[in-house]
Amino acid sequence: MGRFDDMEKRELQVIKTVGENGEEVNLKLLDIVTVNDFDYALLLPVDEDLEQEECEVILMRLKQDTSEYVFETIEDDEEFNLVSEAILCEEGYENLADDEDYEE
C-alpha cells in the first residue's frame, strides 16, 4: 500500500499561510520529510484532491522559529531539485513523477 492510498480516509491537518499576493491560503499537510537534516512539507490546496487529474502539490521548507514552525518557499533550484528527487525516491510518491507538470 502506498503512502497516499488512504489519504481521503484520514483527516489532514489544515495549515493557514499567506500567499504570494498577501491573501490567506489554506493548505492540507500531506507529509513532512527530512532531507539532509532539513524538514520539508508536502502541501495540497484544500480545494484540490489527489485523485483529480491535475492537482498541485506544494513543497516548502519548514523552519522552527522559537516554538512554532514557519513555512518557507524554496528559492534555490538546486535545493528544490535535490528534495524533489529524494521525495520521489521514497515509497508512495512514484505517482507524483508521472505528473506532466513535474519538471526535473
PDB file of N, CA and C in Angstrom:
ATOM      1  N   MET A   1       0.851  -1.177   0.000  1.00  0.00           N
ATOM      2  CA  MET A   1       0.000   0.000   0.000  1.00  0.00           C
ATOM      3  C   MET A   1       0.894   1.236   0.000  1.00  0.00           C
ATOM      4  N   GLY A   2       0.636   2.178  -0.904  1.00  0.00           N
ATOM      5  CA  GLY A   2       1.414   3.407  -0.988  1.00  0.00           C
ATOM      6  C   GLY A   2       1.005   4.404   0.072  1.00  0.00           C
ATOM      7  N   ARG A   3       1.814   5.394   0.239  1.00  0.00           N
ATOM      8  CA  ARG A   3       1.609   6.391   1.274  1.00  0.00           C
ATOM      9  C   ARG A   3       0.318   7.183   1.082  1.00  0.00           C
ATOM     10  N   PHE A   4      -0.112   7.395  -0.179  1.00  0.00           N
ATOM     11  CA  PHE A   4      -1.299   8.199  -0.447  1.00  0.00           C
ATOM     12  C   PHE A   4      -2.570   7.375  -0.568  1.00  0.00           C
ATOM     13  N   ASP A   5      -2.500   6.055  -0.454  1.00  0.00           N
ATOM     14  CA  ASP A   5      -3.659   5.201  -0.698  1.00  0.00           C
ATOM     15  C   ASP A   5      -4.836   5.499   0.226  1.00  0.00           C
ATOM     16  N   ASP A   6      -4.569   5.855   1.458  1.00  0.00           N
ATOM     17  CA  ASP A   6      -5.662   6.112   2.400  1.00  0.00           C
ATOM     18  C   ASP A   6      -5.841   7.602   2.683  1.00  0.00           C
ATOM     19  N   MET A   7      -5.320   8.466   1.814  1.00  0.00           N
ATOM     20  CA  MET A   7      -5.308   9.907   2.054  1.00  0.00           C
ATOM     21  C   MET A   7      -6.714  10.480   2.283  1.00  0.00           C
ATOM     22  N   GLU A   8      -7.696  10.027   1.502  1.00  0.00           N
ATOM     23  CA  GLU A   8      -9.044  10.565   1.630  1.00  0.00           C
ATOM     24  C   GLU A   8      -9.762  10.027   2.865  1.00  0.00           C
ATOM     25  N   LYS A   9      -9.281   8.932   3.431  1.00  0.00           N
ATOM     26  CA  LYS A   9      -9.936   8.309   4.577  1.00  0.00           C
ATOM     27  C   LYS A   9      -9.541   8.957   5.895  1.00  0.00           C
ATOM     28  N   ARG A  10      -8.435   9.678   5.912  1.00  0.00           N
ATOM     29  CA  ARG A  10      -7.995  10.251   7.184  1.00  0.00           C
ATOM     30  C   ARG A  10      -8.101  11.776   7.152  1.00  0.00           C
ATOM     31  N   GLU A  11      -8.199  12.332   8.322  1.00  0.00           N
ATOM     32  CA  GLU A  11      -8.302  13.777   8.486  1.00  0.00           C
ATOM     33  C   GLU A  11      -6.914  14.394   8.347  1.00  0.00           C
ATOM     34  N   LEU A  12      -6.769  15.357   7.445  1.00  0.00           N
ATOM     35  CA  LEU A  12      -5.484  16.006   7.257  1.00  0.00           C
ATOM     36  C   LEU A  12      -5.460  17.343   7.982  1.00  0.00           C
ATOM     37  N   GLN A  13      -4.316  17.688   8.511  1.00  0.00           N
ATOM     38  CA  GLN A  13      -4.150  18.960   9.195  1.00  0.00           C
ATOM     39  C   GLN A  13      -4.177  20.080   8.155  1.00  0.00           C
ATOM     40  N   VAL A  14      -4.930  21.132   8.450  1.00  0.00           N
ATOM     41  CA  VAL A  14      -5.014  22.276   7.548  1.00  0.00           C
ATOM     42  C   VAL A  14      -4.112  23.385   8.085  1.00  0.00           C
ATOM     43  N   ILE A  15      -3.261  23.879   7.195  1.00  0.00           N
ATOM     44  CA  ILE A  15      -2.312  24.941   7.523  1.00  0.00           C
ATOM     45  C   ILE A  15      -2.792  26.218   6.876  1.00  0.00           C
ATOM     46  N   LYS A  16      -2.825  27.301   7.628  1.00  0.00           N
ATOM     47  CA  LYS A  16      -3.171  28.607   7.070  1.00  0.00           C
ATOM     48  C   LYS A  16      -1.881  29.391   6.897  1.00  0.00           C
ATOM     49  N   THR A  17      -1.675  29.885   5.685  1.00  0.00           N
ATOM     50  CA  THR A  17      -0.471  30.653   5.394  1.00  0.00           C
ATOM     51  C   THR A  17      -0.838  31.829   4.502  1.00  0.00           C
ATOM     52  N   VAL A  18       0.133  32.668   4.204  1.00  0.00           N
ATOM     53  CA  VAL A  18      -0.097  33.830   3.356  1.00  0.00           C
ATOM     54  C   VAL A  18       0.510  33.551   1.992  1.00  0.00           C
ATOM     55  N   GLY A  19      -0.280  33.758   0.932  1.00  0.00           N
ATOM     56  CA  GLY A  19       0.166  33.516  -0.432  1.00  0.00           C
ATOM     57  C   GLY A  19       1.032  34.647  -0.965  1.00  0.00           C
ATOM     58  N   GLU A  20       1.442  34.505  -2.233  1.00  0.00           N
ATOM     59  CA  GLU A  20       2.329  35.475  -2.869  1.00  0.00           C
ATOM     60  C   GLU A  20       1.732  36.878  -2.923  1.00  0.00           C
ATOM     61  N   ASN A  21       0.410  36.961  -3.040  1.00  0.00           N
ATOM     62  CA  ASN A  21      -0.249  38.261  -3.157  1.00  0.00           C
ATOM     63  C   ASN A  21      -0.804  38.769  -1.832  1.00  0.00           C
ATOM     64  N   GLY A  22      -0.401  38.134  -0.734  1.00  0.00           N
ATOM     65  CA  GLY A  22      -0.839  38.570   0.583  1.00  0.00           C
ATOM     66  C   GLY A  22      -2.166  37.980   1.024  1.00  0.00           C
ATOM     67  N   GLU A  23      -2.764  37.110   0.209  1.00  0.00           N
ATOM     68  CA  GLU A  23      -4.043  36.510   0.558  1.00  0.00           C
ATOM     69  C   GLU A  23      -3.836  35.291   1.446  1.00  0.00           C
ATOM     70  N   GLU A  24      -4.835  34.994   2.268  1.00  0.00           N
ATOM     71  CA  GLU A  24      -4.755  33.816   3.126  1.00  0.00           C
ATOM     72  C   GLU A  24      -4.997  32.572   2.284  1.00  0.00           C
ATOM     73  N   VAL A  25      -4.153  31.564   2.465  1.00  0.00           N
ATOM     74  CA  VAL A  25      -4.246  30.315   1.714  1.00  0.00           C
ATOM     75  C   VAL A  25      -4.335  29.167   2.713  1.00  0.00           C
ATOM     76  N   ASN A  26      -5.276  28.263   2.479  1.00  0.00           N
ATOM     77  CA  ASN A  26      -5.436  27.083   3.313  1.00  0.00           C
ATOM     78  C   ASN A  26      -4.885  25.880   2.565  1.00  0.00           C
ATOM     79  N   LEU A  27      -3.979  25.148   3.217  1.00  0.00           N
ATOM     80  CA  LEU A  27      -3.325  24.003   2.612  1.00  0.00           C
ATOM     81  C   LEU A  27      -3.444  22.790   3.518  1.00  0.00           C
ATOM     82  N   LYS A  28      -3.622  21.610   2.912  1.00  0.00           N
ATOM     83  CA  LYS A  28      -3.638  20.362   3.669  1.00  0.00           C
ATOM     84  C   LYS A  28      -2.202  19.853   3.759  1.00  0.00           C
ATOM     85  N   LEU A  29      -1.790  19.505   4.957  1.00  0.00           N
ATOM     86  CA  LEU A  29      -0.453  18.958   5.180  1.00  0.00           C
ATOM     87  C   LEU A  29      -0.486  17.464   4.870  1.00  0.00           C
ATOM     88  N   LEU A  30       0.157  17.082   3.752  1.00  0.00           N
ATOM     89  CA  LEU A  30       0.189  15.685   3.338  1.00  0.00           C
ATOM     90  C   LEU A  30       1.244  14.898   4.091  1.00  0.00           C
ATOM     91  N   ASP A  31       2.432  15.510   4.233  1.00  0.00           N
ATOM     92  CA  ASP A  31       3.537  14.774   4.840  1.00  0.00           C
ATOM     93  C   ASP A  31       4.666  15.753   5.158  1.00  0.00           C
ATOM     94  N   ILE A  32       5.531  15.335   6.051  1.00  0.00           N
ATOM     95  CA  ILE A  32       6.767  16.065   6.341  1.00  0.00           C
ATOM     96  C   ILE A  32       7.897  15.066   6.120  1.00  0.00           C
ATOM     97  N   VAL A  33       8.873  15.480   5.310  1.00  0.00           N
ATOM     98  CA  VAL A  33      10.023  14.621   5.025  1.00  0.00           C
ATOM     99  C   VAL A  33      11.298  15.358   5.431  1.00  0.00           C
ATOM    100  N   THR A  34      12.319  14.591   5.759  1.00  0.00           N
ATOM    101  CA  THR A  34      13.604  15.166   6.135  1.00  0.00           C
ATOM    102  C   THR A  34      14.635  14.794   5.073  1.00  0.00           C
ATOM    103  N   VAL A  35      15.325  15.813   4.557  1.00  0.00           N
ATOM    104  CA  VAL A  35      16.384  15.626   3.575  1.00  0.00           C
ATOM    105  C   VAL A  35      17.581  16.440   4.041  1.00  0.00           C
ATOM    106  N   ASN A  36      18.720  15.780   4.199  1.00  0.00           N
ATOM    107  CA  ASN A  36      19.952  16.448   4.659  1.00  0.00           C
ATOM    108  C   ASN A  36      19.728  17.261   5.940  1.00  0.00           C
ATOM    109  N   ASP A  37      19.038  16.672   6.890  1.00  0.00           N
ATOM    110  CA  ASP A  37      18.776  17.265   8.210  1.00  0.00           C
ATOM    111  C   ASP A  37      17.851  18.479   8.184  1.00  0.00           C
ATOM    112  N   PHE A  38      17.176  18.741   7.070  1.00  0.00           N
ATOM    113  CA  PHE A  38      16.188  19.816   6.993  1.00  0.00           C
ATOM    114  C   PHE A  38      14.817  19.190   6.754  1.00  0.00           C
ATOM    115  N   ASP A  39      13.768  19.795   7.335  1.00  0.00           N
ATOM    116  CA  ASP A  39      12.403  19.297   7.167  1.00  0.00           C
ATOM    117  C   ASP A  39      11.715  20.052   6.042  1.00  0.00           C
ATOM    118  N   TYR A  40      10.918  19.306   5.262  1.00  0.00           N
ATOM    119  CA  TYR A  40      10.162  19.866   4.140  1.00  0.00           C
ATOM    120  C   TYR A  40       8.735  19.355   4.222  1.00  0.00           C
ATOM    121  N   ALA A  41       7.786  20.207   3.872  1.00  0.00           N
ATOM    122  CA  ALA A  41       6.383  19.841   3.924  1.00  0.00           C
ATOM    123  C   ALA A  41       5.828  19.674   2.519  1.00  0.00           C
ATOM    124  N   LEU A  42       5.033  18.635   2.347  1.00  0.00           N
ATOM    125  CA  LEU A  42       4.263  18.440   1.124  1.00  0.00           C
ATOM    126  C   LEU A  42       2.846  18.908   1.432  1.00  0.00           C
ATOM    127  N   LEU A  43       2.369  19.876   0.672  1.00  0.00           N
ATOM    128  CA  LEU A  43       1.090  20.515   0.943  1.00  0.00           C
ATOM    129  C   LEU A  43       0.199  20.468  -0.291  1.00  0.00           C
ATOM    130  N   LEU A  44      -1.099  20.483  -0.071  1.00  0.00           N
ATOM    131  CA  LEU A  44      -2.079  20.470  -1.148  1.00  0.00           C
ATOM    132  C   LEU A  44      -3.141  21.514  -0.832  1.00  0.00           C
ATOM    133  N   PRO A  45      -3.480  22.403  -1.782  1.00  0.00           N
ATOM    134  CA  PRO A  45      -4.561  23.367  -1.532  1.00  0.00           C
ATOM    135  C   PRO A  45      -5.827  22.625  -1.107  1.00  0.00           C
ATOM    136  N   VAL A  46      -6.568  23.182  -0.139  1.00  0.00           N
ATOM    137  CA  VAL A  46      -7.734  22.487   0.415  1.00  0.00           C
ATOM    138  C   VAL A  46      -8.805  22.217  -0.634  1.00  0.00           C
ATOM    139  N   ASP A  47      -8.872  23.010  -1.676  1.00  0.00           N
ATOM    140  CA  ASP A  47      -9.903  22.808  -2.694  1.00  0.00           C
ATOM    141  C   ASP A  47      -9.491  21.793  -3.760  1.00  0.00           C
ATOM    142  N   GLU A  48      -8.311  21.186  -3.623  1.00  0.00           N
ATOM    143  CA  GLU A  48      -7.852  20.184  -4.582  1.00  0.00           C
ATOM    144  C   GLU A  48      -7.859  18.803  -3.942  1.00  0.00           C
ATOM    145  N   ASP A  49      -7.904  17.801  -4.801  1.00  0.00           N
ATOM    146  CA  ASP A  49      -7.971  16.410  -4.379  1.00  0.00           C
ATOM    147  C   ASP A  49      -6.868  15.640  -5.104  1.00  0.00           C
ATOM    148  N   LEU A  50      -6.194  14.742  -4.416  1.00  0.00           N
ATOM    149  CA  LEU A  50      -5.129  13.957  -5.042  1.00  0.00           C
ATOM    150  C   LEU A  50      -5.637  13.065  -6.162  1.00  0.00           C
ATOM    151  N   GLU A  51      -6.937  12.792  -6.183  1.00  0.00           N
ATOM    152  CA  GLU A  51      -7.494  11.946  -7.232  1.00  0.00           C
ATOM    153  C   GLU A  51      -7.836  12.737  -8.486  1.00  0.00           C
ATOM    154  N   GLN A  52      -7.774  14.075  -8.425  1.00  0.00           N
ATOM    155  CA  GLN A  52      -8.020  14.884  -9.611  1.00  0.00           C
ATOM    156  C   GLN A  52      -6.924  14.626 -10.628  1.00  0.00           C
ATOM    157  N   GLU A  53      -7.281  14.770 -11.910  1.00  0.00           N
ATOM    158  CA  GLU A  53      -6.293  14.551 -12.959  1.00  0.00           C
ATOM    159  C   GLU A  53      -5.121  15.514 -12.818  1.00  0.00           C
ATOM    160  N   GLU A  54      -5.418  16.760 -12.509  1.00  0.00           N
ATOM    161  CA  GLU A  54      -4.355  17.750 -12.297  1.00  0.00           C
ATOM    162  C   GLU A  54      -4.505  18.323 -10.892  1.00  0.00           C
ATOM    163  N   CYS A  55      -3.506  18.112 -10.065  1.00  0.00           N
ATOM    164  CA  CYS A  55      -3.504  18.725  -8.745  1.00  0.00           C
ATOM    165  C   CYS A  55      -2.114  19.269  -8.484  1.00  0.00           C
ATOM    166  N   GLU A  56      -2.054  20.311  -7.705  1.00  0.00           N
ATOM    167  CA  GLU A  56      -0.786  20.990  -7.437  1.00  0.00           C
ATOM    168  C   GLU A  56      -0.312  20.661  -6.035  1.00  0.00           C
ATOM    169  N   VAL A  57       0.735  19.854  -5.933  1.00  0.00           N
ATOM    170  CA  VAL A  57       1.350  19.558  -4.646  1.00  0.00           C
ATOM    171  C   VAL A  57       2.465  20.576  -4.442  1.00  0.00           C
ATOM    172  N   ILE A  58       2.467  21.214  -3.287  1.00  0.00           N
ATOM    173  CA  ILE A  58       3.412  22.284  -2.991  1.00  0.00           C
ATOM    174  C   ILE A  58       4.475  21.760  -2.034  1.00  0.00           C
ATOM    175  N   LEU A  59       5.712  22.091  -2.310  1.00  0.00           N
ATOM    176  CA  LEU A  59       6.841  21.694  -1.477  1.00  0.00           C
ATOM    177  C   LEU A  59       7.421  22.942  -0.827  1.00  0.00           C
ATOM    178  N   MET A  60       7.483  22.947   0.512  1.00  0.00           N
ATOM    179  CA  MET A  60       8.023  24.094   1.242  1.00  0.00           C
ATOM    180  C   MET A  60       8.975  23.618   2.327  1.00  0.00           C
ATOM    181  N   ARG A  61       9.960  24.447   2.655  1.00  0.00           N
ATOM    182  CA  ARG A  61      10.900  24.167   3.731  1.00  0.00           C
ATOM    183  C   ARG A  61      10.241  24.558   5.049  1.00  0.00           C
ATOM    184  N   LEU A  62      10.483  23.741   6.071  1.00  0.00           N
ATOM    185  CA  LEU A  62       9.993  24.031   7.416  1.00  0.00           C
ATOM    186  C   LEU A  62      11.148  24.540   8.261  1.00  0.00           C
ATOM    187  N   LYS A  63      10.920  25.615   8.951  1.00  0.00           N
ATOM    188  CA  LYS A  63      11.940  26.164   9.826  1.00  0.00           C
ATOM    189  C   LYS A  63      11.280  26.436  11.176  1.00  0.00           C
ATOM    190  N   GLN A  64      11.937  25.967  12.236  1.00  0.00           N
ATOM    191  CA  GLN A  64      11.372  26.199  13.555  1.00  0.00           C
ATOM    192  C   GLN A  64      11.819  27.557  14.049  1.00  0.00           C
ATOM    193  N   ASP A  65      10.838  28.401  14.343  1.00  0.00           N
ATOM    194  CA  ASP A  65      11.076  29.753  14.834  1.00  0.00           C
ATOM    195  C   ASP A  65      10.527  29.817  16.251  1.00  0.00           C
ATOM    196  N   THR A  66      11.380  29.759  17.232  1.00  0.00           N
ATOM    197  CA  THR A  66      11.039  29.633  18.662  1.00  0.00           C
ATOM    198  C   THR A  66      10.168  28.396  18.854  1.00  0.00           C
ATOM    199  N   SER A  67       8.880  28.568  19.158  1.00  0.00           N
ATOM    200  CA  SER A  67       8.024  27.422  19.459  1.00  0.00           C
ATOM    201  C   SER A  67       7.104  27.038  18.303  1.00  0.00           C
ATOM    202  N   GLU A  68       7.182  27.716  17.169  1.00  0.00           N
ATOM    203  CA  GLU A  68       6.303  27.382  16.054  1.00  0.00           C
ATOM    204  C   GLU A  68       7.103  27.161  14.776  1.00  0.00           C
ATOM    205  N   TYR A  69       6.473  26.506  13.827  1.00  0.00           N
ATOM    206  CA  TYR A  69       7.110  26.259  12.539  1.00  0.00           C
ATOM    207  C   TYR A  69       6.712  27.333  11.536  1.00  0.00           C
ATOM    208  N   VAL A  70       7.664  27.679  10.691  1.00  0.00           N
ATOM    209  CA  VAL A  70       7.431  28.662   9.630  1.00  0.00           C
ATOM    210  C   VAL A  70       7.650  27.928   8.306  1.00  0.00           C
ATOM    211  N   PHE A  71       6.740  28.119   7.368  1.00  0.00           N
ATOM    212  CA  PHE A  71       6.865  27.533   6.043  1.00  0.00           C
ATOM    213  C   PHE A  71       7.555  28.535   5.141  1.00  0.00           C
ATOM    214  N   GLU A  72       8.624  28.094   4.475  1.00  0.00           N
ATOM    215  CA  GLU A  72       9.389  28.975   3.599  1.00  0.00           C
ATOM    216  C   GLU A  72       9.390  28.437   2.183  1.00  0.00           C
ATOM    217  N   THR A  73       9.303  29.328   1.215  1.00  0.00           N
ATOM    218  CA  THR A  73       9.427  28.947  -0.182  1.00  0.00           C
ATOM    219  C   THR A  73      10.871  28.560  -0.467  1.00  0.00           C
ATOM    220  N   ILE A  74      11.059  27.536  -1.254  1.00  0.00           N
ATOM    221  CA  ILE A  74      12.403  27.104  -1.629  1.00  0.00           C
ATOM    222  C   ILE A  74      12.797  27.887  -2.880  1.00  0.00           C
ATOM    223  N   GLU A  75      13.699  28.840  -2.719  1.00  0.00           N
ATOM    224  CA  GLU A  75      14.109  29.705  -3.819  1.00  0.00           C
ATOM    225  C   GLU A  75      15.221  29.102  -4.672  1.00  0.00           C
ATOM    226  N   ASP A  76      16.050  28.262  -4.067  1.00  0.00           N
ATOM    227  CA  ASP A  76      17.206  27.698  -4.747  1.00  0.00           C
ATOM    228  C   ASP A  76      16.792  26.476  -5.573  1.00  0.00           C
ATOM    229  N   ASP A  77      16.999  26.532  -6.900  1.00  0.00           N
ATOM    230  CA  ASP A  77      16.611  25.426  -7.786  1.00  0.00           C
ATOM    231  C   ASP A  77      17.338  24.132  -7.434  1.00  0.00           C
ATOM    232  N   GLU A  78      18.604  24.230  -7.068  1.00  0.00           N
ATOM    233  CA  GLU A  78      19.381  23.037  -6.729  1.00  0.00           C
ATOM    234  C   GLU A  78      18.789  22.349  -5.498  1.00  0.00           C
ATOM    235  N   GLU A  79      18.443  23.127  -4.483  1.00  0.00           N
ATOM    236  CA  GLU A  79      17.829  22.561  -3.277  1.00  0.00           C
ATOM    237  C   GLU A  79      16.475  21.935  -3.607  1.00  0.00           C
ATOM    238  N   PHE A  80      15.665  22.647  -4.398  1.00  0.00           N
ATOM    239  CA  PHE A  80      14.350  22.135  -4.771  1.00  0.00           C
ATOM    240  C   PHE A  80      14.471  20.807  -5.507  1.00  0.00           C
ATOM    241  N   ASN A  81      15.385  20.735  -6.474  1.00  0.00           N
ATOM    242  CA  ASN A  81      15.576  19.506  -7.246  1.00  0.00           C
ATOM    243  C   ASN A  81      16.070  18.360  -6.366  1.00  0.00           C
ATOM    244  N   LEU A  82      16.980  18.657  -5.457  1.00  0.00           N
ATOM    245  CA  LEU A  82      17.505  17.643  -4.545  1.00  0.00           C
ATOM    246  C   LEU A  82      16.385  17.064  -3.681  1.00  0.00           C
ATOM    247  N   VAL A  83      15.568  17.933  -3.111  1.00  0.00           N
ATOM    248  CA  VAL A  83      14.475  17.491  -2.244  1.00  0.00           C
ATOM    249  C   VAL A  83      13.423  16.745  -3.059  1.00  0.00           C
ATOM    250  N   SER A  84      13.098  17.252  -4.242  1.00  0.00           N
ATOM    251  CA  SER A  84      12.114  16.589  -5.107  1.00  0.00           C
ATOM    252  C   SER A  84      12.553  15.178  -5.448  1.00  0.00           C
ATOM    253  N   GLU A  85      13.794  15.022  -5.822  1.00  0.00           N
ATOM    254  CA  GLU A  85      14.317  13.695  -6.165  1.00  0.00           C
ATOM    255  C   GLU A  85      14.289  12.766  -4.956  1.00  0.00           C
ATOM    256  N   ALA A  86      14.656  13.274  -3.796  1.00  0.00           N
ATOM    257  CA  ALA A  86      14.652  12.450  -2.580  1.00  0.00           C
ATOM    258  C   ALA A  86      13.231  11.996  -2.254  1.00  0.00           C
ATOM    259  N   ILE A  87      12.271  12.889  -2.418  1.00  0.00           N
ATOM    260  CA  ILE A  87      10.879  12.549  -2.133  1.00  0.00           C
ATOM    261  C   ILE A  87      10.368  11.526  -3.134  1.00  0.00           C
ATOM    262  N   LEU A  88      10.664  11.723  -4.402  1.00  0.00           N
ATOM    263  CA  LEU A  88      10.176  10.810  -5.430  1.00  0.00           C
ATOM    264  C   LEU A  88      10.785   9.415  -5.308  1.00  0.00           C
ATOM    265  N   CYS A  89      11.926   9.313  -4.658  1.00  0.00           N
ATOM    266  CA  CYS A  89      12.548   8.003  -4.451  1.00  0.00           C
ATOM    267  C   CYS A  89      11.905   7.241  -3.302  1.00  0.00           C
ATOM    268  N   GLU A  90      11.163   7.951  -2.433  1.00  0.00           N
ATOM    269  CA  GLU A  90      10.510   7.301  -1.302  1.00  0.00           C
ATOM    270  C   GLU A  90       9.294   6.530  -1.778  1.00  0.00           C
ATOM    271  N   GLU A  91       8.995   5.443  -1.088  1.00  0.00           N
ATOM    272  CA  GLU A  91       7.821   4.635  -1.412  1.00  0.00           C
ATOM    273  C   GLU A  91       6.553   5.473  -1.259  1.00  0.00           C
ATOM    274  N   GLY A  92       5.654   5.374  -2.211  1.00  0.00           N
ATOM    275  CA  GLY A  92       4.377   6.070  -2.129  1.00  0.00           C
ATOM    276  C   GLY A  92       4.338   7.351  -2.927  1.00  0.00           C
ATOM    277  N   TYR A  93       5.472   7.829  -3.421  1.00  0.00           N
ATOM    278  CA  TYR A  93       5.480   9.083  -4.163  1.00  0.00           C
ATOM    279  C   TYR A  93       5.745   8.894  -5.648  1.00  0.00           C
ATOM    280  N   GLU A  94       5.829   7.637  -6.108  1.00  0.00           N
ATOM    281  CA  GLU A  94       6.145   7.389  -7.510  1.00  0.00           C
ATOM    282  C   GLU A  94       5.134   8.034  -8.438  1.00  0.00           C
ATOM    283  N   ASN A  95       3.856   8.059  -8.032  1.00  0.00           N
ATOM    284  CA  ASN A  95       2.813   8.604  -8.897  1.00  0.00           C
ATOM    285  C   ASN A  95       2.966  10.110  -9.122  1.00  0.00           C
ATOM    286  N   LEU A  96       3.666  10.815  -8.268  1.00  0.00           N
ATOM    287  CA  LEU A  96       3.880  12.244  -8.473  1.00  0.00           C
ATOM    288  C   LEU A  96       4.798  12.497  -9.660  1.00  0.00           C
ATOM    289  N   ALA A  97       5.711  11.595  -9.939  1.00  0.00           N
ATOM    290  CA  ALA A  97       6.642  11.771 -11.051  1.00  0.00           C
ATOM    291  C   ALA A  97       5.938  11.611 -12.389  1.00  0.00           C
ATOM    292  N   ASP A  98       4.784  10.975 -12.408  1.00  0.00           N
ATOM    293  CA  ASP A  98       4.036  10.808 -13.644  1.00  0.00           C
ATOM    294  C   ASP A  98       3.276  12.062 -14.036  1.00  0.00           C
ATOM    295  N   ASP A  99       3.203  13.025 -13.156  1.00  0.00           N
ATOM    296  CA  ASP A  99       2.501  14.281 -13.413  1.00  0.00           C
ATOM    297  C   ASP A  99       3.200  15.038 -14.533  1.00  0.00           C
ATOM    298  N   GLU A 100       2.430  15.469 -15.536  1.00  0.00           N
ATOM    299  CA  GLU A 100       3.000  16.186 -16.669  1.00  0.00           C
ATOM    300  C   GLU A 100       3.631  17.504 -16.252  1.00  0.00           C
ATOM    301  N   ASP A 101       3.190  18.086 -15.135  1.00  0.00           N
ATOM    302  CA  ASP A 101       3.726  19.374 -14.687  1.00  0.00           C
ATOM    303  C   ASP A 101       5.040  19.222 -13.941  1.00  0.00           C
ATOM    304  N   TYR A 102       5.403  17.992 -13.580  1.00  0.00           N
ATOM    305  CA  TYR A 102       6.642  17.784 -12.838  1.00  0.00           C
ATOM    306  C   TYR A 102       7.827  17.992 -13.771  1.00  0.00           C
ATOM    307  N   GLU A 103       8.743  18.855 -13.364  1.00  0.00           N
ATOM    308  CA  GLU A 103       9.932  19.119 -14.157  1.00  0.00           C
ATOM    309  C   GLU A 103      11.151  18.714 -13.369  1.00  0.00           C
ATOM    310  N   GLU A 104      12.088  18.040 -14.040  1.00  0.00           N
ATOM    311  CA  GLU A 104      13.318  17.655 -13.358  1.00  0.00           C
ATOM    312  C   GLU A 104      14.311  18.776 -13.454  1.00  0.00           C
TER     313      GLU A 104
END
